[in-house]
Amino acid sequence: MALTFEMKERDGLGRLCILRTAHGPVTTPALLPVINPNKMTIPPSQMKQEFGAEMIITNSYIIRRGPELRERALKDGVHKLVEFDGPIMTDSGAFQAYVYGSDKDQRSDSVQILPSEIVEFQRDIGVDIGTILDVITPRDATYEEAKKDVDETLARAKATVGLKGNMALNGTVQGSVYPDLREDCARALGELDIDVHPIGGVVPFLEAYRYGDLARAIIAAKKGLPPSRPVHLFGAGHPHFLSIAVLLGCDLFDSSSYMKYALDDRMMFNDGTRHFGDLDHLGCNCPVCSSHTVEELRKMQKPERLVLLARHNLHVLFGKIRAIRQAIHEERLWEMAERDARAHPALLEVMRVLGSEGEFLERFEQTSRACAFMHTGPESRLRPIVRRYRDRLLKRYSLPKALANYVLPETTKPYSDYCIKHLEHLEKHGVHFVVESYFGPAPLELDLMYPIAQSMSGSISEEERKELFVLWAKLEEANGITFEKWTEAAARSAEKAKGKGLDIDLLRMTAVASMQFGPKAAKALLKGKLEYVKSREGRIRNVIVDGEHVLSLRAHDGMFTLKAAGAKRIASAVKSPQLRVIADKDSAPFVAEGKNLFCKFVVDCDPELRPGDEAVIVDPDDKVLAVGRLLMNREEMRSFKVGVAVKNREHA
Amino acid sequence: MALTFEMKERDGLGRLCILRTAHGPVTTPALLPVINPNKMTIPPSQMKQEFGAEMIITNSYIIRRGPELRERALKDGVHKLVEFDGPIMTDSGAFQAYVYGSDKDQRSDSVQILPSEIVEFQRDIGVDIGTILDVITPRDATYEEAKKDVDETLARAKATVGLKGNMALNGTVQGSVYPDLREDCARALGELDIDVHPIGGVVPFLEAYRYGDLARAIIAAKKGLPPSRPVHLFGAGHPHFLSIAVLLGCDLFDSSSYMKYALDDRMMFNDGTRHFGDLDHLGCNCPVCSSHTVEELRKMQKPERLVLLARHNLHVLFGKIRAIRQAIHEERLWEMAERDARAHPALLEVMRVLGSEGEFLERFEQTSRACAFMHTGPESRLRPIVRRYRDRLLKRYSLPKALANYVLPETTKPYSDYCIKHLEHLEKHGVHFVVESYFGPAPLELDLMYPIAQSMSGSISEEERKELFVLWAKLEEANGITFEKWTEAAARSAEKAKGKGLDIDLLRMTAVASMQFGPKAAKALLKGKLEYVKSREGRIRNVIVDGEHVLSLRAHDGMFTLKAAGAKRIASAVKSPQLRVIADKDSAPFVAEGKNLFCKFVVDCDPELRPGDEAVIVDPDDKVLAVGRLLMNREEMRSFKVGVAVKNREHA
């Protein structure tokens, strides 16, 4: 295999991976500076040393066209040609064919090359990742025109994929502004022996500020592609869109913009580009900007300034890539993307597109996060974690049998620490409370569960209130109750009614287990004599059922860690493949000994499980092997060739 | 005078100024790194060379306490002591008294110094800007306690201001969380011969994320202080709050945080601080972060890493200060502040505080901007420019006499380019249209005026719709009409009615002139035979009335430049001081020759005029001298000692 691609960390569809090539590993998300083989103003060695570039991209069509470059590339290889010892990706001339026309157009400057020739040429000069000669669709193409280009792209891919030899191959997803074409193209390419998938033809979107369409194009491609293939957003090297693209699952980016902009005396910043002439102050702290004044740059000759501006642009891009990697590591990528979306009103539109794609995004959304949910604006409530909370509240949670159900206004978190009186009423008089939280109705007993307690929430708009009203009504309907307002009169009548008090600990355990594992599994987990080990602050830590340690409650997200005894209870209560990951026969003994379950040994998995979820690992005969924490969802673990699918925490 | 302070550029209350001191000029907003005279880990010379620090701050109390430092400071002066040839500010020990108690507390480590002694000492060691020994109020103080501390601070200020000699003096505004105390304190200090005003006691706000209270404290201080005094936000050197503080009118900042945080292995970023141990990637492009990996820093000995982290922190702070200066230059400070407010939900609260202080902020808000109004979220509609547009629409604008007034939904801008049909109806059949714009009702004839055309607007929330509904109703009431919905039936009935067509050019001129100068002046300006000079695209450029060039319409903001003939028409139509700036007798001849009007020669000014407004410059006898563009409002031009108040464009 020419490449391996392994996921190390994630935040939703955003992921931090290691792409291993014949010329060494690359951490993704990665930015590949575009190198012009005819004019290396900033040579590849400097790209590595000054900016930490691990991979570069250059153009095989340009190398092939110039007789001298071609000779040298064929003789010494492309690495020697550009003097770079890391992995090299090449483009195929598709862009040149788009701009200057192709062979068929019979123009003197048109691109005269066969799809097979360019793949063979890339292979022969020792490129690490070459590119099939795809067809870029013009911006205003009709659906039929776009479909024709997709068909031609696919035909060429099929015809040339067999020529790749030891080279890895880029198969570019086209389809213009038509999401179904993008998805079909992606799915068809996904079935071929292709290694990396650029998403092509996106520059016109960027130039026209059609960020919503761009987001739709990326999501459509991701829907069609196997999740284990690296995705490259071709030609989108602009700092303000990078975090959003990574959030949508893009791994690789290239930038010729650093140099194009510098040639035009333009500088990139995180909030957009500016012409150097419009600057009075260098609002950046890169090595260039912190050691020069505008005045000094202005006085320079253009060639000298050009290099400095190009270096500034690269520092901004590479700094942003590092910040994105750190955001994945911290699981704060949503916040970063929401903040970056404020760079332009058209970018905010993307956040609404993400809201409408919530069903797809939720499949990749982890169970909880190490950090708090931070509200950055009305768009924050469109995140998939909010959608999941609301869905599960309706589908998995049941209100306890109570004397009455009262609504409490939002208060300081965790609610139970500030609703002492209400808790007393609950325990003594059997009345139940649901808080009007930022996320929707929050039963008092769920107040410690992510994201209810672990959130810095903001104001709720009128629109949101209306949506939430529907949710409250559905919760009433599902449970056959009517919510009432908590008043002093209600408190007095609760005291009088002498209802049977509720057990808050039991409510908590039942509610959290139901939200996390579903009501059936929850019932099985908690059936029997319950005992708790509590922390010094009185928070439940371990749940002992009939003398067995079945569950532990995590302090940081208020969710359960499943113990081996719990896994067995689940396995006997719910049918396969529910709450299970099925390991193949060969790996079963190793998993039973405590080894992690690697992707390649996964037979199947409950499609409802999410990254971060607890699951029972079983063998093909449904024998319980271990309990583990998923690092991937079903689609991912069945697609990735390398890497851990489930972290083994306790074997049976 | 020890200091002069001159405004060069502005964006609302935010301003770019030159502070001239005995040791050279400082551009503000400025960050003053705190230098510990006992341990200069990063020496002041490096502060200047590596970070561009123009001024530093150190602590006179600490210098005075140490016998050796004291000797050397008194003998050689403070500049020699810390080896810095730029301006030096010193603090007075008020913070130490706050932490360790003062003399009266009779603790062994309490601060033993008289307010007069510390002022004299600062003066004697050659400090550029010394500080009065103010009293910092503890965080949870009652109103009475806070008032007592304010009284003591004022008493000390009065008692010691006379001792300052050639030194400039900081008079710190206290008052805890009580805006009226802050404002009273500021006003009383403003009457003394004090040079700079720190806003003190704000660290507890920052530590408790009480950003809303902090914003209220700053605004209260600004309301009380003369606008010409530099304002220093003491102890607020955190990158995510800087742009907001500058937007509120703060000029100077200090940072000991760069070192405090580094000592604690913490790194500052624009979106908050992070512990070094939590980092896997350095998401920053400063010289430190772009030349080191986390791994390298981790392996270092602590003292070596300390210097690097401190340098990183300084690069982040100084880069942010430069970005803020550039934002003022571009007039995009509101956007930057709104974006920075997304760093934490508590910061977003500040934007709501600004909304409630709109009346004060509007007084400093310029007429229009060189750049478009960019929506960043629901908070954008709280900007003072929106408030002003709505106010003026009700107070200054009148709907034309039309057959009917129709409402059009928001469309592409400028509206008249996309509402060709509607414009035809208006001109032929005398029906009038008002667009449901982001800013509120936008009469078709105002469609080229800032900010209507020059905006990238966003979605309108339900709450906003309700507020806007009230505005529409008020507009109906003020004009005695009822808006109708534009339908095909309405179009047919308009055609049938054979009403008298409206003159769109005349509507435009009347509407823009009324919004800009008020209806009375508009009438006077446009009375007579109207002729227009139009651009190639058909846009009006010059307005000729009875053969005289009275007004020019600017392409970039769709507003008028007043010509000398227009100024004379205004002067005879509206009474002094309306639309006037009154120059004193001595300067009158120079202004009449075309010289700019400097602050110190301003006798008075129409309080309704705003920075960027066109005004008639008259002498004390109301003789028209010239036409000019205001760089300041009335409060500012009467307060500033240096600088241009009105740019003279055409003399009479």
mmCIF file of C-alpha atoms in Angstrom, chain B residues 319-573:
data_model
loop_
_atom_site.group_PDB
_atom_site.id
_atom_site.type_symbol
_atom_site.label_atom_id
_atom_site.label_comp_id
_atom_site.label_asym_id
_atom_site.label_seq_id
_atom_site.Cartn_x
_atom_site.Cartn_y
_atom_site.Cartn_z
ATOM 1 C CA GLY B 319 0.387 41.879 17.684
ATOM 2 C CA LYS B 320 -3.121 42.460 19.000
ATOM 3 C CA ILE B 321 -2.393 46.117 19.745
ATOM 4 C CA ARG B 322 -1.169 46.579 16.162
ATOM 5 C CA ALA B 323 -4.254 44.808 14.831
ATOM 6 C CA ILE B 324 -6.441 47.144 16.894
ATOM 7 C CA ARG B 325 -4.631 50.200 15.531
ATOM 8 C CA GLN B 326 -5.179 48.901 12.013
ATOM 9 C CA ALA B 327 -8.860 48.271 12.819
ATOM 10 C CA ILE B 328 -9.223 51.924 13.878
ATOM 11 C CA HIS B 329 -7.463 52.980 10.689
ATOM 12 C CA GLU B 330 -9.909 50.859 8.671
ATOM 13 C CA GLU B 331 -12.875 51.882 10.875
ATOM 14 C CA ARG B 332 -13.588 48.218 11.553
ATOM 15 C CA LEU B 333 -13.160 48.245 15.313
ATOM 16 C CA TRP B 334 -16.783 47.328 16.038
ATOM 17 C CA GLU B 335 -16.445 44.168 13.994
ATOM 18 C CA MET B 336 -13.218 43.220 15.682
ATOM 19 C CA ALA B 337 -14.727 43.744 19.130
ATOM 20 C CA GLU B 338 -17.822 41.750 18.215
ATOM 21 C CA ARG B 339 -15.630 38.915 16.985
ATOM 22 C CA ASP B 340 -13.359 39.027 20.025
ATOM 23 C CA ALA B 341 -16.442 38.933 22.254
ATOM 24 C CA ARG B 342 -16.980 35.345 21.057
ATOM 25 C CA ALA B 343 -13.972 34.215 23.082
ATOM 26 C CA HIS B 344 -16.276 33.691 26.063
ATOM 27 C CA PRO B 345 -20.054 33.837 26.572
ATOM 28 C CA ALA B 346 -19.504 36.374 29.366
ATOM 29 C CA LEU B 347 -17.805 38.706 26.885
ATOM 30 C CA LEU B 348 -20.857 38.657 24.645
ATOM 31 C CA GLU B 349 -22.676 40.272 27.561
ATOM 32 C CA VAL B 350 -20.533 43.370 26.953
ATOM 33 C CA MET B 351 -22.143 43.843 23.565
ATOM 34 C CA ARG B 352 -25.551 44.062 25.224
ATOM 35 C CA VAL B 353 -24.209 46.635 27.672
ATOM 36 C CA LEU B 354 -23.043 48.670 24.686
ATOM 37 C CA GLY B 355 -26.550 48.415 23.262
ATOM 38 C CA SER B 356 -27.974 49.952 26.421
ATOM 39 C CA GLU B 357 -25.386 52.751 26.316
ATOM 40 C CA GLY B 358 -26.235 53.646 22.743
ATOM 41 C CA GLU B 359 -27.188 57.230 23.494
ATOM 42 C CA PHE B 360 -23.723 58.008 24.881
ATOM 43 C CA LEU B 361 -21.860 56.045 22.227
ATOM 44 C CA GLU B 362 -23.767 57.702 19.392
ATOM 45 C CA ARG B 363 -22.316 61.095 20.306
ATOM 46 C CA PHE B 364 -18.854 59.840 19.299
ATOM 47 C CA GLU B 365 -19.937 57.793 16.313
ATOM 48 C CA GLN B 366 -18.726 59.069 12.957
ATOM 49 C CA THR B 367 -21.099 59.999 10.127
ATOM 50 C CA SER B 368 -20.075 57.161 7.856
ATOM 51 C CA ARG B 369 -17.223 54.750 7.283
ATOM 52 C CA ALA B 370 -14.804 53.979 4.488
ATOM 53 C CA CYS B 371 -15.719 50.293 4.761
ATOM 54 C CA ALA B 372 -19.010 48.432 4.624
ATOM 55 C CA PHE B 373 -21.085 47.629 7.698
ATOM 56 C CA MET B 374 -20.430 43.931 8.316
ATOM 57 C CA HIS B 375 -22.926 41.895 10.300
ATOM 58 C CA THR B 376 -21.214 39.467 12.688
ATOM 59 C CA GLY B 377 -24.243 38.381 14.722
ATOM 60 C CA PRO B 378 -27.370 39.680 16.450
ATOM 61 C CA GLU B 379 -25.223 42.128 18.417
ATOM 62 C CA SER B 380 -24.284 44.028 15.256
ATOM 63 C CA ARG B 381 -27.675 45.660 15.222
ATOM 64 C CA LEU B 382 -26.890 47.250 18.598
ATOM 65 C CA ARG B 383 -24.198 49.463 17.058
ATOM 66 C CA PRO B 384 -24.775 53.209 17.434
ATOM 67 C CA ILE B 385 -24.851 53.748 13.673
ATOM 68 C CA VAL B 386 -28.031 51.648 13.509
ATOM 69 C CA ARG B 387 -29.572 53.579 16.369
ATOM 70 C CA ARG B 388 -28.766 56.856 14.641
ATOM 71 C CA TYR B 389 -30.268 55.762 11.339
ATOM 72 C CA ARG B 390 -33.513 54.808 13.037
ATOM 73 C CA ASP B 391 -33.674 57.954 15.162
ATOM 74 C CA ARG B 392 -33.089 60.235 12.210
ATOM 75 C CA LEU B 393 -35.575 58.385 10.061
ATOM 76 C CA LEU B 394 -38.261 59.278 12.588
ATOM 77 C CA LYS B 395 -37.046 62.765 13.451
ATOM 78 C CA ARG B 396 -35.613 64.134 10.228
ATOM 79 C CA TYR B 397 -37.111 62.197 7.348
ATOM 80 C CA SER B 398 -40.600 62.690 5.877
ATOM 81 C CA LEU B 399 -42.290 60.354 3.436
ATOM 82 C CA PRO B 400 -43.063 62.135 0.172
ATOM 83 C CA LYS B 401 -46.662 62.924 -0.787
ATOM 84 C CA ALA B 402 -47.473 59.780 -2.697
ATOM 85 C CA LEU B 403 -50.506 57.929 -4.006
ATOM 86 C CA ALA B 404 -49.639 55.098 -1.627
ATOM 87 C CA ASN B 405 -46.682 53.727 0.324
ATOM 88 C CA TYR B 406 -45.732 50.138 -0.325
ATOM 89 C CA VAL B 407 -43.466 47.797 1.578
ATOM 90 C CA LEU B 408 -40.875 45.792 -0.351
ATOM 91 C CA PRO B 409 -38.968 42.835 1.051
ATOM 92 C CA GLU B 410 -35.191 43.125 1.439
ATOM 93 C CA THR B 411 -33.389 42.612 -1.874
ATOM 94 C CA THR B 412 -29.958 42.973 -3.452
ATOM 95 C CA LYS B 413 -28.243 46.298 -2.828
ATOM 96 C CA PRO B 414 -28.344 49.031 -3.953
ATOM 97 C CA TYR B 415 -32.080 48.543 -4.124
ATOM 98 C CA SER B 416 -32.755 50.957 -6.972
ATOM 99 C CA ASP B 417 -30.520 48.911 -9.279
ATOM 100 C CA TYR B 418 -32.672 45.852 -8.637
ATOM 101 C CA CYS B 419 -36.090 47.487 -8.306
ATOM 102 C CA ILE B 420 -36.263 48.893 -11.845
ATOM 103 C CA LYS B 421 -39.975 48.160 -12.158
ATOM 104 C CA HIS B 422 -40.780 49.754 -8.823
ATOM 105 C CA LEU B 423 -38.784 52.798 -9.754
ATOM 106 C CA GLU B 424 -40.840 53.069 -12.940
ATOM 107 C CA HIS B 425 -44.063 52.922 -10.934
ATOM 108 C CA LEU B 426 -42.707 55.587 -8.619
ATOM 109 C CA GLU B 427 -41.774 57.906 -11.460
ATOM 110 C CA LYS B 428 -44.877 57.300 -13.571
ATOM 111 C CA HIS B 429 -47.672 56.686 -11.099
ATOM 112 C CA GLY B 430 -46.526 58.424 -7.954
ATOM 113 C CA VAL B 431 -46.443 55.426 -5.655
ATOM 114 C CA HIS B 432 -43.674 55.207 -3.071
ATOM 115 C CA PHE B 433 -41.689 52.252 -1.748
ATOM 116 C CA VAL B 434 -39.958 51.466 1.518
ATOM 117 C CA VAL B 435 -37.718 48.405 1.811
ATOM 118 C CA GLU B 436 -37.694 46.112 4.845
ATOM 119 C CA SER B 437 -33.963 46.510 5.327
ATOM 120 C CA TYR B 438 -31.688 45.085 7.990
ATOM 121 C CA PHE B 439 -31.543 48.581 9.507
ATOM 122 C CA GLY B 440 -35.288 49.159 9.522
ATOM 123 C CA PRO B 441 -37.544 50.860 6.981
ATOM 124 C CA ALA B 442 -35.399 52.064 4.066
ATOM 125 C CA PRO B 443 -37.159 54.446 1.677
ATOM 126 C CA LEU B 444 -36.112 53.636 -1.872
ATOM 127 C CA GLU B 445 -34.596 57.100 -2.269
ATOM 128 C CA LEU B 446 -32.201 56.500 0.659
ATOM 129 C CA ASP B 447 -30.852 53.308 -0.856
ATOM 130 C CA LEU B 448 -27.418 54.709 -1.720
ATOM 131 C CA MET B 449 -26.813 56.301 1.675
ATOM 132 C CA TYR B 450 -24.534 54.774 4.329
ATOM 133 C CA PRO B 451 -25.144 52.286 5.853
ATOM 134 C CA ILE B 452 -28.058 51.074 3.684
ATOM 135 C CA ALA B 453 -26.068 50.251 0.542
ATOM 136 C CA GLN B 454 -22.684 49.806 2.213
ATOM 137 C CA SER B 455 -23.581 46.793 4.271
ATOM 138 C CA MET B 456 -23.196 43.047 4.363
ATOM 139 C CA SER B 457 -26.198 42.279 6.446
ATOM 140 C CA GLY B 458 -27.386 39.124 8.120
ATOM 141 C CA SER B 459 -30.576 37.487 9.216
ATOM 142 C CA ILE B 460 -33.041 39.309 11.439
ATOM 143 C CA SER B 461 -34.258 37.582 14.575
ATOM 144 C CA GLU B 462 -37.857 37.427 15.694
ATOM 145 C CA GLU B 463 -37.133 39.863 18.577
ATOM 146 C CA GLU B 464 -35.682 42.281 16.081
ATOM 147 C CA ARG B 465 -38.718 41.946 13.857
ATOM 148 C CA LYS B 466 -40.868 42.963 16.776
ATOM 149 C CA GLU B 467 -38.732 46.017 17.488
ATOM 150 C CA LEU B 468 -38.745 46.879 13.815
ATOM 151 C CA PHE B 469 -42.501 46.526 13.713
ATOM 152 C CA VAL B 470 -42.723 49.293 16.312
ATOM 153 C CA LEU B 471 -40.423 51.420 14.185
ATOM 154 C CA TRP B 472 -42.579 50.913 11.091
ATOM 155 C CA ALA B 473 -45.661 51.841 13.102
ATOM 156 C CA LYS B 474 -43.977 54.997 14.374
ATOM 157 C CA LEU B 475 -42.992 55.955 10.859
ATOM 158 C CA GLU B 476 -46.599 55.521 9.767
ATOM 159 C CA GLU B 477 -47.811 57.600 12.664
ATOM 160 C CA ALA B 478 -45.270 60.375 12.153
ATOM 161 C CA ASN B 479 -46.238 60.638 8.497
ATOM 162 C CA GLY B 480 -49.951 59.986 8.858
ATOM 163 C CA ILE B 481 -49.966 57.128 6.362
ATOM 164 C CA THR B 482 -50.487 53.376 6.313
ATOM 165 C CA PHE B 483 -48.040 51.061 4.600
ATOM 166 C CA GLU B 484 -49.493 48.573 2.171
ATOM 167 C CA LYS B 485 -48.202 45.376 0.678
ATOM 168 C CA TRP B 486 -47.023 45.601 -2.921
ATOM 169 C CA THR B 487 -48.927 43.056 -5.020
ATOM 170 C CA GLU B 488 -49.842 42.660 -8.646
ATOM 171 C CA ALA B 489 -53.254 44.079 -7.828
ATOM 172 C CA ALA B 490 -51.568 47.087 -6.222
ATOM 173 C CA ALA B 491 -49.465 47.542 -9.349
ATOM 174 C CA ARG B 492 -52.568 47.474 -11.577
ATOM 175 C CA SER B 493 -54.465 49.894 -9.405
ATOM 176 C CA ALA B 494 -51.460 52.248 -9.356
ATOM 177 C CA GLU B 495 -51.453 52.223 -13.151
ATOM 178 C CA LYS B 496 -55.151 53.012 -13.273
ATOM 179 C CA ALA B 497 -55.080 55.769 -10.663
ATOM 180 C CA LYS B 498 -53.044 58.042 -12.946
ATOM 181 C CA GLY B 499 -51.388 59.768 -9.958
ATOM 182 C CA LYS B 500 -48.735 62.390 -10.476
ATOM 183 C CA GLY B 501 -45.306 60.764 -10.915
ATOM 184 C CA LEU B 502 -42.585 61.410 -8.331
ATOM 185 C CA ASP B 503 -39.135 62.794 -9.175
ATOM 186 C CA ILE B 504 -36.680 60.212 -7.798
ATOM 187 C CA ASP B 505 -33.747 62.632 -8.040
ATOM 188 C CA LEU B 506 -35.565 65.239 -6.004
ATOM 189 C CA LEU B 507 -36.689 62.607 -3.505
ATOM 190 C CA ARG B 508 -33.094 61.446 -3.110
ATOM 191 C CA MET B 509 -31.681 64.915 -2.609
ATOM 192 C CA THR B 510 -34.377 65.872 -0.112
ATOM 193 C CA ALA B 511 -34.156 62.645 1.829
ATOM 194 C CA VAL B 512 -30.357 62.514 2.092
ATOM 195 C CA ALA B 513 -30.079 66.219 2.924
ATOM 196 C CA SER B 514 -32.790 65.878 5.586
ATOM 197 C CA MET B 515 -31.156 62.850 7.198
ATOM 198 C CA GLN B 516 -27.770 64.565 7.142
ATOM 199 C CA PHE B 517 -28.575 68.201 7.954
ATOM 200 C CA GLY B 518 -32.175 68.138 9.169
ATOM 201 C CA PRO B 519 -35.288 69.086 7.176
ATOM 202 C CA LYS B 520 -34.991 72.859 7.605
ATOM 203 C CA ALA B 521 -31.448 73.034 6.279
ATOM 204 C CA ALA B 522 -32.367 70.562 3.520
ATOM 205 C CA LYS B 523 -35.142 72.840 2.361
ATOM 206 C CA ALA B 524 -32.834 75.857 2.282
ATOM 207 C CA LEU B 525 -30.145 73.929 0.405
ATOM 208 C CA LEU B 526 -32.480 72.699 -2.326
ATOM 209 C CA LYS B 527 -34.673 75.788 -2.774
ATOM 210 C CA GLY B 528 -34.585 77.020 -6.354
ATOM 211 C CA LYS B 529 -33.975 75.608 -9.796
ATOM 212 C CA LEU B 530 -32.233 72.237 -9.467
ATOM 213 C CA GLU B 531 -29.716 70.872 -11.930
ATOM 214 C CA TYR B 532 -27.529 67.793 -11.538
ATOM 215 C CA VAL B 533 -24.174 66.699 -12.785
ATOM 216 C CA LYS B 534 -24.354 62.940 -13.077
ATOM 217 C CA SER B 535 -21.714 60.233 -13.396
ATOM 218 C CA ARG B 536 -21.447 57.963 -16.394
ATOM 219 C CA GLU B 537 -23.574 55.432 -14.481
ATOM 220 C CA GLY B 538 -26.288 58.028 -13.962
ATOM 221 C CA ARG B 539 -25.570 58.692 -10.288
ATOM 222 C CA ILE B 540 -25.900 62.295 -9.127
ATOM 223 C CA ARG B 541 -22.529 63.820 -8.264
ATOM 224 C CA ASN B 542 -23.096 67.607 -8.066
ATOM 225 C CA VAL B 543 -26.217 69.505 -7.144
ATOM 226 C CA ILE B 544 -26.545 72.943 -8.751
ATOM 227 C CA VAL B 545 -29.230 75.180 -7.321
ATOM 228 C CA ASP B 546 -30.063 78.418 -9.136
ATOM 229 C CA GLY B 547 -26.766 78.067 -10.959
ATOM 230 C CA GLU B 548 -24.692 77.623 -7.786
ATOM 231 C CA HIS B 549 -22.849 74.422 -6.851
ATOM 232 C CA VAL B 550 -24.414 73.793 -3.452
ATOM 233 C CA LEU B 551 -23.730 70.146 -2.706
ATOM 234 C CA SER B 552 -21.695 67.190 -3.982
ATOM 235 C CA LEU B 553 -22.827 63.649 -3.404
ATOM 236 C CA ARG B 554 -20.007 61.309 -2.376
ATOM 237 C CA ALA B 555 -19.870 58.005 -4.231
ATOM 238 C CA HIS B 556 -18.538 55.950 -1.303
ATOM 239 C CA ASP B 557 -21.193 56.738 1.299
ATOM 240 C CA GLY B 558 -23.999 58.409 -0.651
ATOM 241 C CA MET B 559 -23.837 61.487 1.580
ATOM 242 C CA PHE B 560 -23.290 65.145 0.805
ATOM 243 C CA THR B 561 -20.195 67.254 0.845
ATOM 244 C CA LEU B 562 -21.220 70.801 1.570
ATOM 245 C CA LYS B 563 -19.984 73.512 -0.800
ATOM 246 C CA ALA B 564 -19.410 77.142 0.175
ATOM 247 C CA ALA B 565 -22.662 78.178 -1.489
ATOM 248 C CA GLY B 566 -24.465 75.497 0.511
ATOM 249 C CA ALA B 567 -22.861 76.698 3.729
ATOM 250 C CA LYS B 568 -24.207 80.183 3.148
ATOM 251 C CA ARG B 569 -27.697 78.859 2.518
ATOM 252 C CA ILE B 570 -27.538 76.900 5.763
ATOM 253 C CA ALA B 571 -26.220 79.847 7.727
ATOM 254 C CA SER B 572 -29.129 82.016 6.660
ATOM 255 C CA ALA B 573 -31.745 79.333 7.213
#
